[in-house]
Amino acid sequence: MSDVTNTDMQVLVVDDEPHLRDSLSQSLMLADYRTRPLASAEQALAILRAEAPFEGVVVTDIRMPGMDGLSLLHAAHAVDDELPVIVMTGHGDIDTAVAAMQAGAWDFIEKPFDRERMLDGVRRAVAARRLALENRSLREQLDTQRNSAGPRLVGSSDIMQRLDAQVSRLAAVDADTLLYGETGAGKDRVARCLHERSARASKPFVALNCGGMPETLIESELFGHEKGAFTGASERRIGKLEHADGGTLFLDEIESMPMSLQIKLLRVLQERSIERLGSNTPRPIDIRVIAATKRDLREAASAGEFREDLYYRLNVVTLYLPPLREHAEDILQLFRHFAILASERTSLEVPPLDATTLQALLAHDWPGNVRELRNCAERHVLLGGLEGNIGDSMAEGRPLTAGTSGPAVNSTEATREAVREGITAGMGERDASGAPRESGELGELEHNVKAATQAQSLPQRMEAFEAALIREALAASKGQVVMACERLGLPRKTLYDKLKKHGLSAEPYRA
């Protein structure tokens, strides 16, 4: 999921016949796979044991001297039962093929094999292996977190690593803390990390959303009340402040707290004692207060909408939680993390992440931040894939263009149409077959692509420019794929994949 190229995975090609081994290895290398040709099953098994978990797949012949292919299959699965092994069998060797599939072979291919059939089998096996290794890695990370002194914040970017270090440092001291960040940035997660990494971890963590409760009830929720303190108070009730004694009180959306209650909270923070409603007896409490806000409290105080003295009392330490767009390199890691959590909760497998969805994840601006990404990952697991539809409009069955929040459109088609218009302008009129009559200069081509994609995100512009370059190469080579490959510096298989991705064909360009 983090890298959809072929070169991050290896293919062990095991065959005792040199010409077949070299031929298959060459075909795979032309398709951008990293191959390791081996003459014996014993060599392959030694590599699998030494490099476990092996980052790749195995393609092996069945009939070889010494250890045969079936024995290698059994031995490989004894090392790693999720390792895809593709076996090659002689023509008409049905019994052996059946035995291999029963033994857990990923696929079997008859000799002499069709090149495209082999490449398709390897492609699917590599995709499955990549997903299995990523899921395994995430589950190991989750187990490590569960067994550690406190939960870790997910993300390997510099921003998240600094934030995680700051949280660990602040957890060790008993200071009230203010968390500042956009909606969905993970303020509740950071608050729990501060609590669970602290000496108060065995005591209560009590959360109260100041914006989710009527003003008439929030005071009773915070301070509690005695029996008969007001109409309807039929029995004594312990408030959140008292319940959090010895632990941590998390006040979310502190900017929504009524002004009348802010002065009472200020007094609690100063004196560390409370009085229940209907009581005159002070009760000492030992709490750490963590408050969270999505609004700049200094601005709110200047506008007279938040008490300035309470702001300065809370602002002993302020942690800034960056929006997801400021650490976009963590998007895929977070997505995998949430997908694994959803998989464990629902007992559903995490489906593979297709290229369209991958591009949409990276191009989306994530206004709902980590919370929106988590919902997206859960939908991915529950629905068996997203197919590029990552926005909230999915509930209505409408695809959402990555990086926008406006009316739903098909981003791929919109990009193609925009570029098509730009290329038409730059390359002159087309004949009846749809092929351009004469190709334009690359500079003019780039200018038209830029104009056609001015309002699109960087990944969309890159896709549009790639499609435009392919069209230019096809036009210059009059639809001859081999010549187009030479102009673009691409293997033929890669060009065919890109033609399919962009919905292009060489036919209209042929004279």
Short mmCIF file of C-alpha atoms in Angstrom, two decimals:
data_model
loop_
_atom_site.label_atom_id
_atom_site.label_comp_id
_atom_site.label_asym_id
_atom_site.label_seq_id
_atom_site.Cartn_x
_atom_site.Cartn_y
_atom_site.Cartn_z
CA MET A 1 0.00 0.00 0.00
CA SER A 2 2.79 2.39 0.63
CA ASP A 3 4.46 1.70 -2.72
CA VAL A 4 2.64 0.18 -5.65
CA THR A 5 5.71 -0.31 -7.87
CA ASN A 6 7.00 -3.80 -8.63
CA THR A 7 10.59 -3.15 -7.59
CA ASP A 8 9.85 -3.26 -3.86
CA MET A 9 9.17 -7.01 -4.12
CA GLN A 10 11.41 -9.85 -5.33
CA VAL A 11 10.55 -12.87 -7.48
CA LEU A 12 12.57 -16.04 -6.94
CA VAL A 13 12.65 -17.93 -10.27
CA VAL A 14 13.55 -21.57 -9.56
CA ASP A 15 14.22 -23.88 -12.52
CA ASP A 16 17.06 -26.28 -13.26
CA GLU A 17 16.87 -25.58 -17.02
CA PRO A 18 19.03 -22.51 -17.71
CA HIS A 19 17.29 -21.29 -20.87
CA LEU A 20 13.81 -21.44 -19.29
CA ARG A 21 15.06 -19.84 -16.09
CA ASP A 22 16.76 -17.00 -17.99
CA SER A 23 13.81 -16.49 -20.34
CA LEU A 24 11.31 -16.17 -17.48
CA SER A 25 13.65 -13.91 -15.50
CA GLN A 26 14.06 -11.63 -18.53
CA SER A 27 10.28 -11.40 -19.05
CA LEU A 28 9.80 -10.43 -15.42
CA MET A 29 12.61 -7.87 -15.51
CA LEU A 30 11.06 -6.25 -18.60
CA ALA A 31 7.91 -5.86 -16.49
CA ASP A 32 10.00 -4.07 -13.83
CA TYR A 33 10.19 -6.96 -11.34
CA ARG A 34 13.35 -7.68 -9.35
CA THR A 35 14.21 -11.30 -10.09
CA ARG A 36 16.65 -13.76 -8.55
CA PRO A 37 17.14 -16.76 -10.87
CA LEU A 38 18.07 -19.94 -9.00
CA ALA A 39 19.03 -23.38 -10.29
CA SER A 40 17.76 -25.43 -7.35
CA ALA A 41 15.02 -25.56 -4.73
CA GLU A 42 17.68 -25.88 -2.03
CA GLN A 43 19.05 -22.44 -2.94
CA ALA A 44 15.57 -20.93 -2.81
CA LEU A 45 14.78 -22.45 0.57
CA ALA A 46 18.03 -21.14 2.03
CA ILE A 47 17.10 -17.61 0.93
CA LEU A 48 13.56 -17.91 2.32
CA ARG A 49 14.91 -18.98 5.71
CA ALA A 50 17.67 -16.37 5.83
CA GLU A 51 15.45 -13.46 4.74
CA ALA A 52 12.22 -14.34 6.57
CA PRO A 53 9.76 -12.80 6.21
CA PHE A 54 10.68 -12.85 2.53
CA GLU A 55 9.54 -9.72 0.70
CA GLY A 56 8.44 -11.33 -2.53
CA VAL A 57 7.04 -14.45 -4.17
CA VAL A 58 8.35 -17.74 -5.58
CA VAL A 59 7.92 -19.13 -9.11
CA THR A 60 9.18 -22.71 -9.28
CA ASP A 61 9.28 -25.64 -11.63
CA ILE A 62 7.91 -28.91 -10.27
CA ARG A 63 10.32 -31.50 -11.67
CA MET A 64 13.90 -30.78 -10.62
CA PRO A 65 16.77 -32.95 -9.37
CA GLY A 66 17.17 -33.10 -5.61
CA MET A 67 14.37 -31.20 -3.88
CA ASP A 68 11.45 -30.90 -6.30
CA GLY A 69 8.92 -28.08 -6.55
CA LEU A 70 6.29 -29.71 -4.33
CA SER A 71 8.84 -30.26 -1.57
CA LEU A 72 9.91 -26.63 -1.90
CA LEU A 73 6.25 -25.57 -1.63
CA HIS A 74 5.80 -27.51 1.63
CA ALA A 75 9.12 -26.25 3.05
CA ALA A 76 8.38 -22.64 2.06
CA HIS A 77 5.00 -22.73 3.80
CA ALA A 78 6.64 -24.20 6.88
CA VAL A 79 8.73 -21.00 6.96
CA ASP A 80 5.85 -18.67 6.07
CA ASP A 81 2.38 -20.04 5.36
CA GLU A 82 1.32 -16.79 3.65
CA LEU A 83 4.09 -16.87 1.02
CA PRO A 84 2.65 -17.13 -2.53
CA VAL A 85 4.27 -19.92 -4.53
CA ILE A 86 3.47 -20.28 -8.23
CA VAL A 87 4.32 -23.70 -9.68
CA MET A 88 5.07 -24.52 -13.33
CA THR A 89 4.03 -27.93 -14.63
CA GLY A 90 4.49 -29.79 -17.88
CA HIS A 91 1.67 -29.93 -20.42
CA GLY A 92 -1.05 -32.37 -19.37
CA ASP A 93 0.47 -33.05 -15.94
CA ILE A 94 -2.94 -32.78 -14.28
CA ASP A 95 -2.22 -34.94 -11.23
CA THR A 96 0.81 -32.88 -10.25
CA ALA A 97 -1.09 -29.61 -10.73
CA VAL A 98 -3.92 -30.84 -8.51
CA ALA A 99 -1.45 -31.95 -5.84
CA ALA A 100 0.24 -28.55 -5.93
CA MET A 101 -3.03 -26.66 -5.51
CA GLN A 102 -4.08 -28.95 -2.66
CA ALA A 103 -0.72 -28.24 -1.01
CA GLY A 104 -1.46 -24.52 -1.07
CA ALA A 105 0.15 -23.30 -4.31
CA TRP A 106 -0.92 -19.79 -5.21
CA ASP A 107 -1.29 -20.71 -8.89
CA PHE A 108 -0.06 -23.25 -11.42
CA ILE A 109 0.95 -22.53 -15.00
CA GLU A 110 1.50 -25.05 -17.78
CA LYS A 111 4.70 -25.14 -19.82
CA PRO A 112 5.25 -23.71 -22.35
CA PHE A 113 3.56 -20.80 -20.57
CA ASP A 114 1.95 -17.74 -22.08
CA ARG A 115 3.93 -14.65 -21.09
CA GLU A 116 0.87 -12.54 -20.23
CA ARG A 117 -0.63 -15.40 -18.22
CA MET A 118 2.56 -15.67 -16.19
CA LEU A 119 2.83 -11.91 -15.64
CA ASP A 120 -0.78 -11.74 -14.51
CA GLY A 121 -0.22 -14.53 -11.99
CA VAL A 122 2.93 -12.88 -10.63
CA ARG A 123 1.20 -9.48 -10.44
CA ARG A 124 -1.65 -10.89 -8.35
CA ALA A 125 0.73 -12.86 -6.14
CA VAL A 126 2.94 -9.81 -5.51
CA ALA A 127 -0.09 -7.67 -4.64
CA ALA A 128 -1.31 -10.31 -2.17
CA ARG A 129 2.15 -10.67 -0.63
CA ARG A 130 2.58 -6.92 -0.22
CA LEU A 131 -0.79 -6.67 1.51
CA ALA A 132 -0.07 -9.65 3.79
CA LEU A 133 3.28 -8.21 4.89
CA GLU A 134 1.81 -4.77 5.54
CA ASN A 135 -1.06 -6.22 7.57
CA ARG A 136 1.37 -8.37 9.52
CA SER A 137 3.57 -5.37 10.26
CA LEU A 138 0.62 -3.31 11.45
CA ARG A 139 -0.63 -6.08 13.73
CA GLU A 140 2.85 -6.35 15.25
CA GLN A 141 2.85 -2.60 15.83
CA LEU A 142 -0.55 -2.82 17.50
CA ASP A 143 0.65 -5.64 19.76
CA THR A 144 3.73 -3.60 20.66
CA GLN A 145 1.56 -0.62 21.55
CA ARG A 146 -0.72 -2.75 23.72
CA ASN A 147 2.27 -4.12 25.63
CA SER A 148 4.10 -0.80 25.99
CA ALA A 149 3.92 1.63 28.88
CA GLY A 150 1.48 3.79 26.96
CA PRO A 151 -0.06 4.13 23.51
CA ARG A 152 1.95 5.69 20.73
CA LEU A 153 0.82 8.22 18.21
CA VAL A 154 0.71 6.74 14.72
CA GLY A 155 2.93 8.41 12.13
CA SER A 156 6.57 8.38 11.10
CA SER A 157 6.81 11.95 9.80
CA ASP A 158 9.09 14.41 11.57
CA ILE A 159 6.04 16.36 12.78
CA MET A 160 4.47 13.33 14.44
CA GLN A 161 7.75 12.12 15.89
CA ARG A 162 8.28 15.53 17.53
CA LEU A 163 4.71 15.54 18.84
CA ASP A 164 5.13 12.04 20.27
CA ALA A 165 8.34 13.09 22.03
CA GLN A 166 6.61 16.17 23.47
CA VAL A 167 3.74 14.01 24.76
CA SER A 168 6.17 11.63 26.48
CA ARG A 169 7.98 14.54 28.10
CA LEU A 170 4.77 16.22 29.31
CA ALA A 171 3.31 12.94 30.57
CA ALA A 172 6.10 12.73 33.10
CA VAL A 173 5.18 16.06 34.70
CA ASP A 174 1.91 16.96 36.42
CA ALA A 175 1.08 20.14 34.51
CA ASP A 176 -2.28 21.21 33.13
CA THR A 177 -2.15 21.17 29.34
CA LEU A 178 -3.99 22.88 26.50
CA LEU A 179 -4.38 21.03 23.18
CA TYR A 180 -4.97 23.19 20.12
CA GLY A 181 -5.94 21.80 16.73
CA GLU A 182 -8.61 21.51 14.08
CA THR A 183 -11.65 19.27 14.37
CA GLY A 184 -10.65 15.63 13.93
CA ALA A 185 -6.92 16.26 14.42
CA GLY A 186 -6.74 13.73 17.28
CA LYS A 187 -6.97 15.85 20.42
CA ASP A 188 -8.80 13.11 22.34
CA ARG A 189 -6.10 10.59 21.33
CA VAL A 190 -3.31 12.87 22.54
CA ALA A 191 -5.16 13.51 25.80
CA ARG A 192 -5.42 9.76 26.43
CA CYS A 193 -1.73 9.31 25.60
CA LEU A 194 -0.81 11.99 28.12
CA HIS A 195 -2.87 10.20 30.77
CA GLU A 196 -1.82 6.62 30.00
CA ARG A 197 1.90 7.44 29.87
CA SER A 198 1.72 9.30 33.18
CA ALA A 199 1.86 8.17 36.79
CA ARG A 200 -1.94 8.65 36.85
CA ALA A 201 -2.54 5.89 34.30
CA SER A 202 -4.17 3.55 36.85
CA LYS A 203 -6.62 6.25 37.91
CA PRO A 204 -9.73 7.48 36.05
CA PHE A 205 -9.59 9.31 32.73
CA VAL A 206 -12.78 11.38 32.66
CA ALA A 207 -13.84 13.18 29.47
CA LEU A 208 -16.47 15.89 29.14
CA ASN A 209 -17.48 17.61 25.91
CA CYS A 210 -18.26 21.17 26.90
CA GLY A 211 -20.04 21.82 23.63
CA GLY A 212 -22.30 18.81 23.76
CA MET A 213 -24.31 19.63 26.88
CA PRO A 214 -26.94 22.28 27.72
CA GLU A 215 -25.74 25.13 29.94
CA THR A 216 -28.30 24.15 32.59
CA LEU A 217 -26.72 20.71 33.02
CA ILE A 218 -23.01 21.23 32.57
CA GLU A 219 -22.47 22.69 36.05
CA SER A 220 -24.10 19.67 37.67
CA GLU A 221 -22.05 17.36 35.41
CA LEU A 222 -18.82 19.02 36.49
CA PHE A 223 -19.42 19.63 40.20
CA GLY A 224 -22.09 17.09 41.09
CA HIS A 225 -24.97 17.87 43.47
CA GLU A 226 -26.52 16.94 46.78
CA LYS A 227 -29.96 15.44 47.11
CA GLY A 228 -32.59 18.18 46.82
CA ALA A 229 -30.13 20.76 45.45
CA PHE A 230 -32.62 21.59 42.69
CA THR A 231 -35.86 20.28 41.26
CA GLY A 232 -35.31 16.75 40.07
CA ALA A 233 -32.20 16.13 42.20
CA SER A 234 -33.62 13.06 43.89
CA GLU A 235 -30.26 11.71 45.05
CA ARG A 236 -26.64 12.72 45.51
CA ARG A 237 -24.52 12.66 42.34
CA ILE A 238 -20.73 12.73 42.05
CA GLY A 239 -19.56 15.17 39.34
CA LYS A 240 -16.84 14.70 36.74
CA LEU A 241 -14.29 16.71 38.72
CA GLU A 242 -14.68 14.61 41.82
CA HIS A 243 -14.85 11.37 39.85
CA ALA A 244 -11.51 12.22 38.24
CA ASP A 245 -9.82 12.52 41.65
CA GLY A 246 -6.31 11.07 41.35
CA GLY A 247 -6.59 10.92 37.57
CA THR A 248 -7.13 13.18 34.57
CA LEU A 249 -10.06 15.38 33.52
CA PHE A 250 -10.30 16.04 29.78
CA LEU A 251 -12.39 19.06 28.84
CA ASP A 252 -13.02 18.94 25.09
CA GLU A 253 -14.23 22.02 23.21
CA ILE A 254 -13.37 24.20 26.20
CA GLU A 255 -14.14 27.26 24.07
CA SER A 256 -17.84 26.31 24.27
CA MET A 257 -17.98 26.42 28.08
CA PRO A 258 -20.48 29.08 29.29
CA MET A 259 -18.84 32.24 30.65
CA SER A 260 -20.69 31.82 33.93
CA LEU A 261 -19.04 28.46 34.48
CA GLN A 262 -15.57 29.54 33.41
CA ILE A 263 -15.01 31.53 36.62
CA LYS A 264 -15.95 28.48 38.72
CA LEU A 265 -13.54 26.29 36.74
CA LEU A 266 -10.82 28.89 37.25
CA ARG A 267 -11.35 28.69 41.00
CA VAL A 268 -11.08 24.88 40.91
CA LEU A 269 -7.83 25.07 38.97
CA GLN A 270 -6.40 27.52 41.50
CA GLU A 271 -7.60 25.89 44.72
CA ARG A 272 -7.91 22.24 43.66
CA SER A 273 -11.15 21.83 45.57
CA ILE A 274 -14.84 21.72 44.68
CA GLU A 275 -18.23 22.22 46.25
CA ARG A 276 -21.14 20.11 45.07
CA LEU A 277 -24.29 22.01 44.17
CA GLY A 278 -26.37 22.34 47.34
CA SER A 279 -23.34 21.93 49.60
CA ASN A 280 -21.05 24.40 51.40
CA THR A 281 -18.35 21.85 52.17
CA PRO A 282 -15.16 22.14 50.08
CA ARG A 283 -13.79 18.80 48.90
CA PRO A 284 -10.11 18.68 47.91
CA ILE A 285 -9.35 16.96 44.60
CA ASP A 286 -6.12 15.83 42.98
CA ILE A 287 -6.57 16.08 39.22
CA ARG A 288 -4.70 16.93 36.09
CA VAL A 289 -6.72 19.01 33.64
CA ILE A 290 -6.26 18.66 29.90
CA ALA A 291 -8.36 21.07 27.84
CA ALA A 292 -8.81 20.98 24.08
CA THR A 293 -9.89 23.66 21.67
CA LYS A 294 -10.21 24.13 17.93
CA ARG A 295 -10.26 27.93 18.35
CA ASP A 296 -7.44 30.28 19.25
CA LEU A 297 -8.36 31.09 22.86
CA ARG A 298 -6.24 34.24 22.87
CA GLU A 299 -8.37 35.62 20.03
CA ALA A 300 -11.52 34.47 21.81
CA ALA A 301 -10.36 36.24 24.98
CA SER A 302 -9.60 39.43 23.05
CA ALA A 303 -13.10 39.26 21.55
CA GLY A 304 -14.61 38.92 25.03
CA GLU A 305 -15.85 35.39 24.32
CA PHE A 306 -13.51 33.57 26.72
CA ARG A 307 -12.16 34.62 30.10
CA GLU A 308 -8.62 35.89 29.75
CA ASP A 309 -7.63 34.77 33.26
CA LEU A 310 -8.83 31.23 32.53
CA TYR A 311 -6.89 31.21 29.27
CA TYR A 312 -3.66 32.09 31.05
CA ARG A 313 -4.37 29.54 33.78
CA LEU A 314 -4.90 26.77 31.21
CA ASN A 315 -2.02 27.86 29.02
CA VAL A 316 0.75 26.44 31.19
CA VAL A 317 1.74 24.25 28.23
CA THR A 318 0.09 24.26 24.81
CA LEU A 319 0.49 21.41 22.35
CA TYR A 320 -0.29 22.19 18.72
CA LEU A 321 -1.82 19.25 16.84
CA PRO A 322 -1.15 19.63 13.11
CA PRO A 323 -3.92 19.00 10.57
CA LEU A 324 -3.45 15.93 8.39
CA ARG A 325 -2.52 18.03 5.36
CA GLU A 326 0.63 19.17 7.22
CA HIS A 327 1.90 15.59 7.56
CA ALA A 328 0.43 13.99 4.45
CA GLU A 329 3.27 11.47 4.38
CA ASP A 330 1.49 9.70 7.27
CA ILE A 331 -1.79 9.22 5.39
CA LEU A 332 -1.13 5.68 4.17
CA GLN A 333 0.32 4.52 7.50
CA LEU A 334 -2.70 5.90 9.35
CA PHE A 335 -5.07 4.39 6.80
CA ARG A 336 -3.51 0.95 7.23
CA HIS A 337 -3.58 1.34 11.02
CA PHE A 338 -7.30 2.13 11.07
CA ALA A 339 -8.06 -0.58 8.51
CA ILE A 340 -6.37 -3.20 10.70
CA LEU A 341 -8.34 -2.00 13.74
CA ALA A 342 -11.57 -2.27 11.74
CA SER A 343 -10.55 -5.72 10.52
CA GLU A 344 -9.91 -6.96 14.06
CA ARG A 345 -13.21 -5.54 15.28
CA THR A 346 -15.35 -6.92 12.42
CA SER A 347 -13.39 -10.11 11.62
CA LEU A 348 -13.31 -8.99 7.97
CA GLU A 349 -10.19 -9.10 5.82
CA VAL A 350 -8.54 -5.84 4.79
CA PRO A 351 -9.09 -5.62 1.01
CA PRO A 352 -6.21 -4.65 -1.31
CA LEU A 353 -5.80 -0.95 -1.97
CA ASP A 354 -6.23 -0.30 -5.71
CA ALA A 355 -4.28 2.39 -7.55
CA THR A 356 -7.32 4.64 -7.99
CA THR A 357 -8.04 4.71 -4.27
CA LEU A 358 -4.35 5.17 -3.46
CA GLN A 359 -4.20 8.25 -5.68
CA ALA A 360 -7.44 9.61 -4.21
CA LEU A 361 -6.17 9.15 -0.65
CA LEU A 362 -3.03 11.14 -1.39
CA ALA A 363 -4.83 13.86 -3.37
CA HIS A 364 -7.70 14.47 -0.92
CA ASP A 365 -7.34 17.52 1.33
CA TRP A 366 -8.91 15.80 4.42
CA PRO A 367 -10.89 18.68 5.96
CA GLY A 368 -12.05 16.26 8.67
CA ASN A 369 -8.43 15.27 9.38
CA VAL A 370 -7.64 11.95 11.10
CA ARG A 371 -11.28 11.36 12.06
CA GLU A 372 -12.32 11.52 8.40
CA LEU A 373 -9.46 9.22 7.41
CA ARG A 374 -10.48 6.69 10.06
CA ASN A 375 -14.06 6.64 8.78
CA CYS A 376 -12.71 6.15 5.27
CA ALA A 377 -10.54 3.19 6.35
CA GLU A 378 -13.48 1.58 8.11
CA ARG A 379 -15.64 1.92 4.99
CA HIS A 380 -12.81 0.34 3.01
CA VAL A 381 -12.98 -2.75 5.23
CA LEU A 382 -16.77 -2.91 5.56
CA LEU A 383 -17.49 -2.43 1.85
CA GLY A 384 -14.61 -4.52 0.53
CA GLY A 385 -12.87 -1.55 -1.13
CA LEU A 386 -13.52 2.07 -2.01
CA GLU A 387 -12.68 2.16 -5.74
CA GLY A 388 -11.53 5.75 -5.42
CA ASN A 389 -14.68 6.99 -3.62
CA ILE A 390 -13.22 8.36 -0.41
CA GLY A 391 -15.56 11.25 0.38
CA ASP A 392 -18.64 11.41 2.57
CA SER A 393 -20.79 11.45 -0.58
CA MET A 394 -20.28 7.70 -0.72
CA ALA A 395 -23.28 7.32 1.56
CA GLU A 396 -25.36 8.78 -1.24
CA GLY A 397 -23.70 6.65 -3.89
CA ARG A 398 -21.92 9.62 -5.50
CA PRO A 399 -18.15 9.63 -6.11
CA LEU A 400 -16.31 12.65 -4.76
CA THR A 401 -13.44 14.22 -6.61
CA ALA A 402 -10.25 13.88 -4.58
CA GLY A 403 -9.29 17.13 -2.95
CA THR A 404 -12.67 18.82 -3.27
CA SER A 405 -15.80 19.18 -1.24
CA GLY A 406 -18.07 20.47 -3.99
CA PRO A 407 -20.48 18.65 -6.34
CA ALA A 408 -19.45 15.11 -7.12
CA VAL A 409 -17.69 14.48 -10.42
CA ASN A 410 -15.61 11.65 -11.81
CA SER A 411 -12.07 12.95 -11.36
CA THR A 412 -10.52 10.62 -13.95
CA GLU A 413 -12.99 11.56 -16.65
CA ALA A 414 -12.78 15.25 -15.76
CA THR A 415 -9.00 15.12 -16.04
CA ARG A 416 -9.12 13.27 -19.35
CA GLU A 417 -11.64 15.67 -20.81
CA ALA A 418 -9.69 18.72 -19.66
CA VAL A 419 -6.46 17.38 -21.13
CA ARG A 420 -8.24 16.23 -24.28
CA GLU A 421 -9.39 19.79 -24.86
CA GLY A 422 -5.91 21.15 -24.19
CA ILE A 423 -4.22 18.63 -26.47
CA THR A 424 -6.70 19.30 -29.25
CA ALA A 425 -5.87 23.00 -29.02
CA GLY A 426 -2.13 22.32 -29.04
CA MET A 427 -1.94 19.64 -31.73
CA GLY A 428 -4.29 20.95 -34.35
CA GLU A 429 -7.38 19.34 -35.83
CA ARG A 430 -7.95 15.61 -35.87
CA ASP A 431 -8.95 13.48 -38.79
CA ALA A 432 -12.03 11.26 -38.97
CA SER A 433 -10.33 8.46 -37.00
CA GLY A 434 -9.62 10.81 -34.09
CA ALA A 435 -5.86 10.88 -34.62
CA PRO A 436 -4.13 14.27 -34.74
CA ARG A 437 -3.16 15.47 -38.21
CA GLU A 438 0.18 16.79 -36.94
CA SER A 439 1.79 16.74 -33.52
CA GLY A 440 2.56 19.95 -31.62
CA GLU A 441 5.77 20.89 -29.84
CA LEU A 442 6.34 19.64 -26.30
CA GLY A 443 6.44 23.19 -24.91
CA GLU A 444 3.05 23.98 -26.42
CA LEU A 445 1.77 20.63 -25.19
CA GLU A 446 2.89 21.44 -21.65
CA HIS A 447 1.32 24.89 -21.85
CA ASN A 448 -2.04 23.47 -22.89
CA VAL A 449 -1.97 20.77 -20.23
CA LYS A 450 -1.16 23.37 -17.60
CA ALA A 451 -4.02 25.58 -18.75
CA ALA A 452 -6.44 22.67 -18.86
CA THR A 453 -5.58 21.50 -15.35
CA GLN A 454 -5.05 24.85 -13.61
CA ALA A 455 -7.64 24.20 -10.88
CA GLN A 456 -6.62 20.60 -10.17
CA SER A 457 -4.39 19.14 -7.48
CA LEU A 458 -0.75 18.27 -8.14
CA PRO A 459 -1.38 14.48 -8.49
CA GLN A 460 -4.20 15.16 -10.97
CA ARG A 461 -1.95 17.47 -12.99
CA MET A 462 0.78 14.82 -13.02
CA GLU A 463 -1.70 12.24 -14.31
CA ALA A 464 -2.94 14.65 -16.97
CA PHE A 465 0.57 15.50 -18.11
CA GLU A 466 1.54 11.82 -18.27
CA ALA A 467 -1.49 11.07 -20.46
CA ALA A 468 -0.62 14.03 -22.68
CA LEU A 469 2.97 12.84 -23.12
CA ILE A 470 1.74 9.39 -24.10
CA ARG A 471 -0.63 10.90 -26.67
CA GLU A 472 2.23 12.98 -28.07
CA ALA A 473 4.47 9.91 -28.35
CA LEU A 474 1.72 7.88 -30.05
CA ALA A 475 1.09 10.72 -32.49
CA ALA A 476 4.80 11.12 -33.30
CA SER A 477 5.19 7.35 -33.82
CA LYS A 478 1.91 7.07 -35.78
CA GLY A 479 0.52 4.59 -33.29
CA GLN A 480 3.52 2.23 -33.38
CA VAL A 481 3.82 1.03 -29.77
CA VAL A 482 7.47 -0.05 -30.04
CA MET A 483 8.51 3.39 -31.29
CA ALA A 484 6.37 5.09 -28.63
CA CYS A 485 8.11 2.99 -25.95
CA GLU A 486 11.50 4.15 -27.23
CA ARG A 487 10.43 7.81 -27.20
CA LEU A 488 9.07 7.50 -23.65
CA GLY A 489 11.81 5.24 -22.31
CA LEU A 490 9.28 2.69 -21.04
CA PRO A 491 9.04 -1.10 -21.27
CA ARG A 492 6.19 -2.24 -23.49
CA LYS A 493 4.26 -3.80 -20.59
CA THR A 494 4.48 -0.55 -18.61
CA LEU A 495 3.18 1.45 -21.57
CA TYR A 496 0.25 -0.95 -22.05
CA ASP A 497 -0.59 -0.56 -18.34
CA LYS A 498 -0.52 3.22 -18.66
CA LEU A 499 -2.67 3.12 -21.80
CA LYS A 500 -5.22 1.09 -19.88
CA LYS A 501 -5.02 3.43 -16.86
CA HIS A 502 -5.69 6.52 -18.99
CA GLY A 503 -8.25 4.85 -21.26
CA LEU A 504 -6.07 5.33 -24.33
CA SER A 505 -5.53 3.23 -27.46
CA ALA A 506 -2.87 3.30 -30.15
CA GLU A 507 -5.38 2.50 -32.91
CA PRO A 508 -6.61 6.07 -33.67
CA TYR A 509 -3.01 7.23 -34.22
CA ARG A 510 -2.13 4.66 -36.86
CA ALA A 511 -2.05 5.88 -40.46
#
